[in-house]
mmCIF file of C-alpha atoms (C1' of nucleotides) in Angstrom:
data_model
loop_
_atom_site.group_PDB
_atom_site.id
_atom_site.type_symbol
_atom_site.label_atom_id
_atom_site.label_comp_id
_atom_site.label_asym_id
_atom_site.label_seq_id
_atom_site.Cartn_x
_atom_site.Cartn_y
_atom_site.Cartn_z
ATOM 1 C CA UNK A 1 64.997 101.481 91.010
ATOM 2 C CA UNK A 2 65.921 102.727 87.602
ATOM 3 C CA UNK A 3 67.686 100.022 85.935
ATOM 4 C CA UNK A 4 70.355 102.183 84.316
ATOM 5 C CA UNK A 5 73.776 100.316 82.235
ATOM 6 C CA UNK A 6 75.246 96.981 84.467
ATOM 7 C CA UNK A 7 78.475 97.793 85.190
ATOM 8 C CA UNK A 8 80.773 95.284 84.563
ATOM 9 C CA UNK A 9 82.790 94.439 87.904
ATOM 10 C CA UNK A 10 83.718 90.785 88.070
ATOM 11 C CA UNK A 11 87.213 90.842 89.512
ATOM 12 C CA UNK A 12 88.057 89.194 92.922
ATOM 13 C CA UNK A 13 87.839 91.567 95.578
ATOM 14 C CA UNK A 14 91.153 91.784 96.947
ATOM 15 C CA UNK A 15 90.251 94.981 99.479
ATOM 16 C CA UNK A 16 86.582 95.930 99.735
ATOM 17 C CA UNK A 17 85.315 97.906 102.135
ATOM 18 C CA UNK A 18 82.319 95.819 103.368
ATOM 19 C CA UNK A 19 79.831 97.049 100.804
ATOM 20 C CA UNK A 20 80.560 100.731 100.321
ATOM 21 C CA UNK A 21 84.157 101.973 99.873
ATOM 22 C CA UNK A 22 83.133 103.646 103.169
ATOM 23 C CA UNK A 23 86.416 104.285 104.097
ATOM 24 C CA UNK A 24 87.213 101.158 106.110
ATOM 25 C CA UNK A 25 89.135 102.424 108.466
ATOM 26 C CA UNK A 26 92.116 102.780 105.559
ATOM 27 C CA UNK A 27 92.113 106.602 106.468
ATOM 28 C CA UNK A 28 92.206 106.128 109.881
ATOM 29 C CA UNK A 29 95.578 104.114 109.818
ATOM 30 C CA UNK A 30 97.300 106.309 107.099
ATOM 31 C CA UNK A 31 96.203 109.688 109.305
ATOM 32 C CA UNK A 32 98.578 108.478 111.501
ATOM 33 C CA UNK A 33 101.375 106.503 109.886
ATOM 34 C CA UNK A 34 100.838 108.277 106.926
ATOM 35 C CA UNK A 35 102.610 111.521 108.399
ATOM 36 C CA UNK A 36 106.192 112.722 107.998
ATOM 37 C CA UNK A 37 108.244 110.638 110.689
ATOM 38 C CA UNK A 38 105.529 108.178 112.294
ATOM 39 C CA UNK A 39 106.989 105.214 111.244
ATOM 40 C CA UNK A 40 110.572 106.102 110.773
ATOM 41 C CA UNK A 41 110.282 106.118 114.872
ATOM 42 C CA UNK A 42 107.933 102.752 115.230
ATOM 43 C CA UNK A 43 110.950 101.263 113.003
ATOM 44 C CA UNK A 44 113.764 102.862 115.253
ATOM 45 C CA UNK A 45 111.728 101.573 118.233
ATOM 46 C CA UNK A 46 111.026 98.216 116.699
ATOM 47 C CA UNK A 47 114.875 97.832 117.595
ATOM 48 C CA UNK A 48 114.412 98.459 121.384
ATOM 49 C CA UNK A 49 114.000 101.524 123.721
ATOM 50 C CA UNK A 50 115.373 104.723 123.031
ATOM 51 C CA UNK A 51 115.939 107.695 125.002
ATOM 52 C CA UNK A 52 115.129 111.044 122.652
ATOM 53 C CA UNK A 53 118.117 112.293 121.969
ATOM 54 C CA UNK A 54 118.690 108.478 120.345
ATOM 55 C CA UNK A 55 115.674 108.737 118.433
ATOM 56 C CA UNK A 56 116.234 111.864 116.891
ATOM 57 C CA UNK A 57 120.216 111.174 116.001
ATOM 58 C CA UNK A 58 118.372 108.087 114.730
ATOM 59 C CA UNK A 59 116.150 109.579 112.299
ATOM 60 C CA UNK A 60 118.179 112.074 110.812
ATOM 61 C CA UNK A 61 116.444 115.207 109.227
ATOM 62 C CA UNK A 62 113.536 115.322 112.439
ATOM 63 C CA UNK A 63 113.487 118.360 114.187
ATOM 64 C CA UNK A 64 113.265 118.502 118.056
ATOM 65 C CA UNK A 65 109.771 119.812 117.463
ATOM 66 C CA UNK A 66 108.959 117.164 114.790
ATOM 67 C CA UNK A 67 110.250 114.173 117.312
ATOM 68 C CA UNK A 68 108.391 115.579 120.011
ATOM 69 C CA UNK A 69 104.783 115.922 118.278
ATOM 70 C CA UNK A 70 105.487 112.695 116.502
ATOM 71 C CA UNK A 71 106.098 110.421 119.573
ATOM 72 C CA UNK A 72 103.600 112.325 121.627
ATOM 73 C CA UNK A 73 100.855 111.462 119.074
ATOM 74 C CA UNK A 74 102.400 107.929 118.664
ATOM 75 C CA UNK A 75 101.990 107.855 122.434
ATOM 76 C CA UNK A 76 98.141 109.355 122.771
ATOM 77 C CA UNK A 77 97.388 106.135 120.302
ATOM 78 C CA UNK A 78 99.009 103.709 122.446
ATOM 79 C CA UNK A 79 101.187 102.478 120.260
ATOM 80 C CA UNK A 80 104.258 103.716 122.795
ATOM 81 C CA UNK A 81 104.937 104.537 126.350
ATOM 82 C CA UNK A 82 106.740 107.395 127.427
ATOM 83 C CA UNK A 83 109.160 106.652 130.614
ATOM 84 C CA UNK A 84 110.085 109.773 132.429
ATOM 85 C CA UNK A 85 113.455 109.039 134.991
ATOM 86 C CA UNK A 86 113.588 111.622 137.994
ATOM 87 C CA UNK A 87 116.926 112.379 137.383
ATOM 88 C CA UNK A 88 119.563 115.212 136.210
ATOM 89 C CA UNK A 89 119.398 115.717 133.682
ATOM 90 C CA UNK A 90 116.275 113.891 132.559
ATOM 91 C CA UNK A 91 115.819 111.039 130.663
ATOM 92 C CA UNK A 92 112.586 110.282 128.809
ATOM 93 C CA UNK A 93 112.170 106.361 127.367
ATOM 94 C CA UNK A 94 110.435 105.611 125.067
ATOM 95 C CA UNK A 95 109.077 101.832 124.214
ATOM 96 C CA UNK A 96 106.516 100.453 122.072
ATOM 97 C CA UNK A 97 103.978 98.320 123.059
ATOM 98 C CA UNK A 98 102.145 95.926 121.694
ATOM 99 C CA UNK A 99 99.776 97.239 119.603
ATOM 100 C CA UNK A 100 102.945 99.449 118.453
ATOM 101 C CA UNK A 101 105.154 96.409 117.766
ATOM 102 C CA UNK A 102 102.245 94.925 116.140
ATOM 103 C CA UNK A 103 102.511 97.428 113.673
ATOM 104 C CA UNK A 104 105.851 97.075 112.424
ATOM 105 C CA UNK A 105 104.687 93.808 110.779
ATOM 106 C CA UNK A 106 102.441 96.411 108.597
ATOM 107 C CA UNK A 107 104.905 98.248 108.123
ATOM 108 C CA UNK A 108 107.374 95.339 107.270
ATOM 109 C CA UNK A 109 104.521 94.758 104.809
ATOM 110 C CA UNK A 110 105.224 98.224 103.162
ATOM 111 C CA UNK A 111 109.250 97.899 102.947
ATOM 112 C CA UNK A 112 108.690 94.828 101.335
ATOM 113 C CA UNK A 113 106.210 95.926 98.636
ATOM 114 C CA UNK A 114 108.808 99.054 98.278
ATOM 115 C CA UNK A 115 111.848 96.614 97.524
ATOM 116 C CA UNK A 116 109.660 94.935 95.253
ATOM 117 C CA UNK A 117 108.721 97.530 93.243
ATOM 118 C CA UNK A 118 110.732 100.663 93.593
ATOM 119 C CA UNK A 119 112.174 99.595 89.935
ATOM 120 C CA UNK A 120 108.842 99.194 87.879
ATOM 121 C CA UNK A 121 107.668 102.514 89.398
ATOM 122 C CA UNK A 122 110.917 104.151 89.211
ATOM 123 C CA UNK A 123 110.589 103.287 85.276
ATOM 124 C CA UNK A 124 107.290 103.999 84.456
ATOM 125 C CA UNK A 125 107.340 107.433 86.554
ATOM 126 C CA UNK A 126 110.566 107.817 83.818
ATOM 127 C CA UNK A 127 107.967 106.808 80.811
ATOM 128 C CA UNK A 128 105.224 108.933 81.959
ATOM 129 C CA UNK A 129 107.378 112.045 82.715
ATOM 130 C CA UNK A 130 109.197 111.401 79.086
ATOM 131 C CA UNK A 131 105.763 110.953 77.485
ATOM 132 C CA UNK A 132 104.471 113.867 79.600
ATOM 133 C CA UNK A 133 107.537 116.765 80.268
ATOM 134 C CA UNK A 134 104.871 119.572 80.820
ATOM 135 C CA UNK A 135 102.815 117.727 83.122
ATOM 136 C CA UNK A 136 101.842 119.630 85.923
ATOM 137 C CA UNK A 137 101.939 116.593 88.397
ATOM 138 C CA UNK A 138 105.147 117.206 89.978
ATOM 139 C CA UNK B 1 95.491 86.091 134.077
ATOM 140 C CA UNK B 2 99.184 85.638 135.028
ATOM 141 C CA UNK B 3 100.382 87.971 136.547
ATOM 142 C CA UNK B 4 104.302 89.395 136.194
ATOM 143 C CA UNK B 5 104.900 90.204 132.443
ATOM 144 C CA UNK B 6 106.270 87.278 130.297
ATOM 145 C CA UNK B 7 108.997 88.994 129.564
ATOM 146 C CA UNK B 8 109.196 89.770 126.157
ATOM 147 C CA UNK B 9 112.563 91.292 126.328
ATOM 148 C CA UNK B 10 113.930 89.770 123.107
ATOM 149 C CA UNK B 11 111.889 91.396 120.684
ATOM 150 C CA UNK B 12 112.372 89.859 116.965
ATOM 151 C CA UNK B 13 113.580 92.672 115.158
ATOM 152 C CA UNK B 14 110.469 92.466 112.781
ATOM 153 C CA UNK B 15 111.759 95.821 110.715
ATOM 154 C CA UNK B 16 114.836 96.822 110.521
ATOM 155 C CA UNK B 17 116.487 99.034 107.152
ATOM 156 C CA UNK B 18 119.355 97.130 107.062
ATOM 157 C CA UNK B 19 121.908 98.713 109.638
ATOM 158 C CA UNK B 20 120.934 102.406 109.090
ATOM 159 C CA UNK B 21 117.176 103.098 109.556
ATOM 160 C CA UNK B 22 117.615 104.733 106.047
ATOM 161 C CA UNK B 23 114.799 105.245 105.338
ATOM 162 C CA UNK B 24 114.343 101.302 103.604
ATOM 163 C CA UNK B 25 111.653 102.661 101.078
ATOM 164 C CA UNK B 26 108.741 102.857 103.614
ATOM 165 C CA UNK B 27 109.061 106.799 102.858
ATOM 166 C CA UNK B 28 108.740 106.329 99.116
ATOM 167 C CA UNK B 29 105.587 104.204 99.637
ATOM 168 C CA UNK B 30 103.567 106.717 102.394
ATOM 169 C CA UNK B 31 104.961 109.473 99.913
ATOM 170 C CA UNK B 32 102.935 107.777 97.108
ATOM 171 C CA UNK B 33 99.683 106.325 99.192
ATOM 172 C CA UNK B 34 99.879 108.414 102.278
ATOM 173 C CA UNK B 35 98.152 111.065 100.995
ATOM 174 C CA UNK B 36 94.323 111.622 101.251
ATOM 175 C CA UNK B 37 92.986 109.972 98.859
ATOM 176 C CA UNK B 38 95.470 107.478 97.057
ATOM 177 C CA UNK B 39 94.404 104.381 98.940
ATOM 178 C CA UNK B 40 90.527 105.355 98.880
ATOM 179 C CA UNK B 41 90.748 105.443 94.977
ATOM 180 C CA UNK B 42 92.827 102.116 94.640
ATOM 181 C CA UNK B 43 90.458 100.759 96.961
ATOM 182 C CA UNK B 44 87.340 101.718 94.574
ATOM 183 C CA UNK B 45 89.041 100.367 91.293
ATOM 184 C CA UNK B 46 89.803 96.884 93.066
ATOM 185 C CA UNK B 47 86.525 96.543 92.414
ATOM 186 C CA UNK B 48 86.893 96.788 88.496
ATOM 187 C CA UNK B 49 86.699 99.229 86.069
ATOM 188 C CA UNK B 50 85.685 102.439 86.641
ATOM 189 C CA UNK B 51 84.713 105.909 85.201
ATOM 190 C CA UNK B 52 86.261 109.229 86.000
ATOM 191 C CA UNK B 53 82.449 110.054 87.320
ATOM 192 C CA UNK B 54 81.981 106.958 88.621
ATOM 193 C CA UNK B 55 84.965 107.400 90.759
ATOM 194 C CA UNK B 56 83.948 110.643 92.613
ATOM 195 C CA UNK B 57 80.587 109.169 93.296
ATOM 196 C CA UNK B 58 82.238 106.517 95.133
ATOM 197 C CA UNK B 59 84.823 108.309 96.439
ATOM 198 C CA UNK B 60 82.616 110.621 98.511
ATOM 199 C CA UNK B 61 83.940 114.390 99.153
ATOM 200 C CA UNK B 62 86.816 114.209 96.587
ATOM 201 C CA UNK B 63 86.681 117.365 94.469
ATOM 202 C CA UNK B 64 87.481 117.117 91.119
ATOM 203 C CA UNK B 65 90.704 118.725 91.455
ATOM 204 C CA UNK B 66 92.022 116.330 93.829
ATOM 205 C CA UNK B 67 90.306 113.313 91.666
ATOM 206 C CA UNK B 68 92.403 114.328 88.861
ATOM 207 C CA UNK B 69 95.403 114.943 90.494
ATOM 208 C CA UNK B 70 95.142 111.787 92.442
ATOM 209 C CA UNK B 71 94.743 109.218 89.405
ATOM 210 C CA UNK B 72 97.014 111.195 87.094
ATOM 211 C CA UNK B 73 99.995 110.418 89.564
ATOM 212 C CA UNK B 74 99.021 106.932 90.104
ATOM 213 C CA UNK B 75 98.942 106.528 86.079
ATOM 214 C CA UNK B 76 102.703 107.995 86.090
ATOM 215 C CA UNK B 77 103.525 105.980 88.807
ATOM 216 C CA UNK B 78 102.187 103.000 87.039
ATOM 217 C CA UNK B 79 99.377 101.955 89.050
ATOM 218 C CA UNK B 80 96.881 102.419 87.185
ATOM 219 C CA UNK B 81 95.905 102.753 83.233
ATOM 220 C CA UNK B 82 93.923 105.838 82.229
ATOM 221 C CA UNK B 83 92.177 104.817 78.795
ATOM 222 C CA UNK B 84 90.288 108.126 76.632
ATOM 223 C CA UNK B 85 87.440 106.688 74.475
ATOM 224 C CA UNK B 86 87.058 109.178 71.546
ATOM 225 C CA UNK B 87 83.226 109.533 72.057
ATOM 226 C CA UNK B 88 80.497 112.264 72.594
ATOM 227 C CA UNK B 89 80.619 112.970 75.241
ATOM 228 C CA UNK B 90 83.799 111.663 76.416
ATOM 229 C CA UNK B 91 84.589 108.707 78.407
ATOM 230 C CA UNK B 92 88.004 107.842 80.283
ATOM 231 C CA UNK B 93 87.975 104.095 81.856
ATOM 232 C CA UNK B 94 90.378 103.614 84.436
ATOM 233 C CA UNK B 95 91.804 100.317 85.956
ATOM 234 C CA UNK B 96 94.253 99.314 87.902
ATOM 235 C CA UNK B 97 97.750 97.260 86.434
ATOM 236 C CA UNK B 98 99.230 94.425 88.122
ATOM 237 C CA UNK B 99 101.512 96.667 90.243
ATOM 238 C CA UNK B 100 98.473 98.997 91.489
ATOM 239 C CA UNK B 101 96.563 95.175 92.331
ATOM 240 C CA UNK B 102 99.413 94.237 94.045
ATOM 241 C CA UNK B 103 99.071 97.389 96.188
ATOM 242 C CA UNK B 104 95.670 96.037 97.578
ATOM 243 C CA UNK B 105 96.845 93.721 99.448
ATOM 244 C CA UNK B 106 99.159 95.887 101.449
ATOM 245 C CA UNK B 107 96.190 98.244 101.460
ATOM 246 C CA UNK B 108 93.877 95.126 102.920
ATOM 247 C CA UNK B 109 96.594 94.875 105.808
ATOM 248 C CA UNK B 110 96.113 98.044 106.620
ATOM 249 C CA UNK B 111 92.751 97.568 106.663
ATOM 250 C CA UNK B 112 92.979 94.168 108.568
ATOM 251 C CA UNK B 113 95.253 95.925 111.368
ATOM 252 C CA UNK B 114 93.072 98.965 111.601
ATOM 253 C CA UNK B 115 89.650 96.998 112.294
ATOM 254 C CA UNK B 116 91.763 94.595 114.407
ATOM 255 C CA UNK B 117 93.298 97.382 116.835
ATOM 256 C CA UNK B 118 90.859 100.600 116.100
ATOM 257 C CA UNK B 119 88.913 99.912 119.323
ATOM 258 C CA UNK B 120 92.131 99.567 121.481
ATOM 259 C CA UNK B 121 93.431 102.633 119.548
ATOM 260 C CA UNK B 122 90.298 105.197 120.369
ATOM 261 C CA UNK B 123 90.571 103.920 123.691
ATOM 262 C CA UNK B 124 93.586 104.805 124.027
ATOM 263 C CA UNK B 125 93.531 108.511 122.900
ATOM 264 C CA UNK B 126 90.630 108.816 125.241
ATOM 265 C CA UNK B 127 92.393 107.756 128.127
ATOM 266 C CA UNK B 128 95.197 110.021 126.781
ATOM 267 C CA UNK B 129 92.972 113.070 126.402
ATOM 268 C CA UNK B 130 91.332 112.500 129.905
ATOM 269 C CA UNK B 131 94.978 112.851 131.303
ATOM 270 C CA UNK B 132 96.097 115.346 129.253
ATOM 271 C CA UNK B 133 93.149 117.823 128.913
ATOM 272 C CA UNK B 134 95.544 120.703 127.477
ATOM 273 C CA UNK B 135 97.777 118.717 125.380
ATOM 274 C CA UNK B 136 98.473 120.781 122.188
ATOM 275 C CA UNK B 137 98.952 117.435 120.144
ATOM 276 C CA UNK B 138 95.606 117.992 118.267
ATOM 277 C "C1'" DC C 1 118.950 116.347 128.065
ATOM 278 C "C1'" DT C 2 114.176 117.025 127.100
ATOM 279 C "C1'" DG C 3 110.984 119.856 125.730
ATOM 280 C "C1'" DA C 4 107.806 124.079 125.102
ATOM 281 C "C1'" DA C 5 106.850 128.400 122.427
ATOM 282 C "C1'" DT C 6 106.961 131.236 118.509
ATOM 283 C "C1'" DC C 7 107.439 132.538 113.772
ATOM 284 C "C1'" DC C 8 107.015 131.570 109.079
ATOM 285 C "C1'" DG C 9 107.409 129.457 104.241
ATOM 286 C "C1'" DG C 10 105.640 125.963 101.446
ATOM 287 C "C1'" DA C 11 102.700 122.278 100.381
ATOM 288 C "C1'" DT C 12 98.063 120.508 100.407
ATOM 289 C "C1'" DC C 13 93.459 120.720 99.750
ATOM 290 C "C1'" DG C 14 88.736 122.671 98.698
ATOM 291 C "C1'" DA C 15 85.558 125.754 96.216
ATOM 292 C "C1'" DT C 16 84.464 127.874 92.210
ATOM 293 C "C1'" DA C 17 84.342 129.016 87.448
ATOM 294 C "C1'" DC C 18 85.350 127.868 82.846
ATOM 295 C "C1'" DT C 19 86.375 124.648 78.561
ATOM 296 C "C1'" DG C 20 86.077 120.920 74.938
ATOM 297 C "C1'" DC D 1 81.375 113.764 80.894
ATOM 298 C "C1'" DA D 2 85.980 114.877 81.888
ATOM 299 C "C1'" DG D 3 88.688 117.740 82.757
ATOM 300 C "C1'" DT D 4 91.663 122.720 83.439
ATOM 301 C "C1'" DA D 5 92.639 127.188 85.873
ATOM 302 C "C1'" DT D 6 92.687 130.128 89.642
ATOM 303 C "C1'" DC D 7 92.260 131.540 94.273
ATOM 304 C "C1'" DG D 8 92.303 131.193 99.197
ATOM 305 C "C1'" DA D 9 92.242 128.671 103.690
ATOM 306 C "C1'" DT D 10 94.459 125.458 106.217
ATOM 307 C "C1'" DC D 11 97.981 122.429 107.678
ATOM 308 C "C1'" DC D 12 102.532 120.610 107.979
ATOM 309 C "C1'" DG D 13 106.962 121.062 109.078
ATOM 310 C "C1'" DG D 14 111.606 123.601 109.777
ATOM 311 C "C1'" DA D 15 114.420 127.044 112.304
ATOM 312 C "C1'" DT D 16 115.074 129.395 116.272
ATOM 313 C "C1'" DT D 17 114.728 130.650 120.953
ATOM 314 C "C1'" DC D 18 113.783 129.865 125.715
ATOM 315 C "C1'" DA D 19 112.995 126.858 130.003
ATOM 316 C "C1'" DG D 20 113.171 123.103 133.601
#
DNA sequence: CTGAATCCGGATCGATACTG
DNA sequence: CAGTATCGATCCGGATTCAG
């Protein structure tokens, strides 16, 4: 055990990932909310069913193919149910259950943190790009 | 267990972006911490201070490239502070501002909600993949 | 209406080598 | 130690076309 320099790391924990960063299970969320269109649907079905043509006039911008693999992945995780009607022409629901509306408290949690800082970041984005115009961040 | 579902019909509309989806800001936020390794690195320096070194040890598999990449757009979005020691050899200390410890929080409810529902979750994509052997979502 | 299939451009990410 | 530069593989997502 080589003694080495003591970091110095007394600040309350807010997030720790037991002992090692290990990943939590952080990644596992944001691999698949973090996409594209995920939540833009969970938030358009945190309003009620919707059939697909209503999602996707709904989220304007997702292509047929987007909607499609989105919801389909939404619904391999549970977090929806897909309702296929027997009729003609077909209509697909879609719901979410549970576990899905559970998660539009998280990401109630993120709209709110947005609202409340969109400005600062907005501003010091503004600073750091004036500070930094041949920055090759973005 | 009784049986007949309670009827949850009237969902409280936990999220809603106003009247339009638009988009509320939840994009702006997954657009900043949705990527691979935003939330792992915020996670790391809610511990404290930490070195640009010290950083890819704990943040295991980053490259370099992405390490750099990742805190240099958190510094111009003003989550963090990147701090250059004029020493031999070098030393860059970086630490997280108020805005980048408020993140944690949101990033310890997604934490919260993925060790709460991760079990439910992989059952459900087994169950999923056991029904749909040749689904082309993954 | 709902969705599958295909093509393709761009963004993302990783590996490697080099610099101060 | 703390980066920068370059290249290539891979993935994501959009447009289009076809089908039930």
């Amino acid at each position: 055990m080589s003694a080495g320099h003591t970091a110095v790391t007394t600040t309350p924990p807010v997030v720790s990932c037991g002992e090692a960063h290990e990943d939590c299970g952080i990644r596992e969320v944001l691999d698949r909310i973090g996409d594209k269109w995920s939540v833009l649907v969970v938030v358009e079905l945190a309003q009620g069913v919707r059939r697909f043509r209503e999602l996707q006039r709904a989220v304007p911008g997702i292509s047929q193919r987007m909607l499609t693999l989105t919801v389909r992945r939404l619904e391999r995780d549970g977090l929806l149910t897909r309702t296929v009607h027997p009729t003609v022409p077909p209509q697909v629901d879609y719901e979410l259950t549970p576990i899905g509306h559970s998660l539009t408290h998280l990401v109630k949690a993120l709209a709110d943190w947005s609202a409340q800082h969109r400005d600062a970041l907005a501003r010091a984005r503004h600073h750091f790009d004036a500070a930094h115009p041949d920055a090759d961040i973005r």
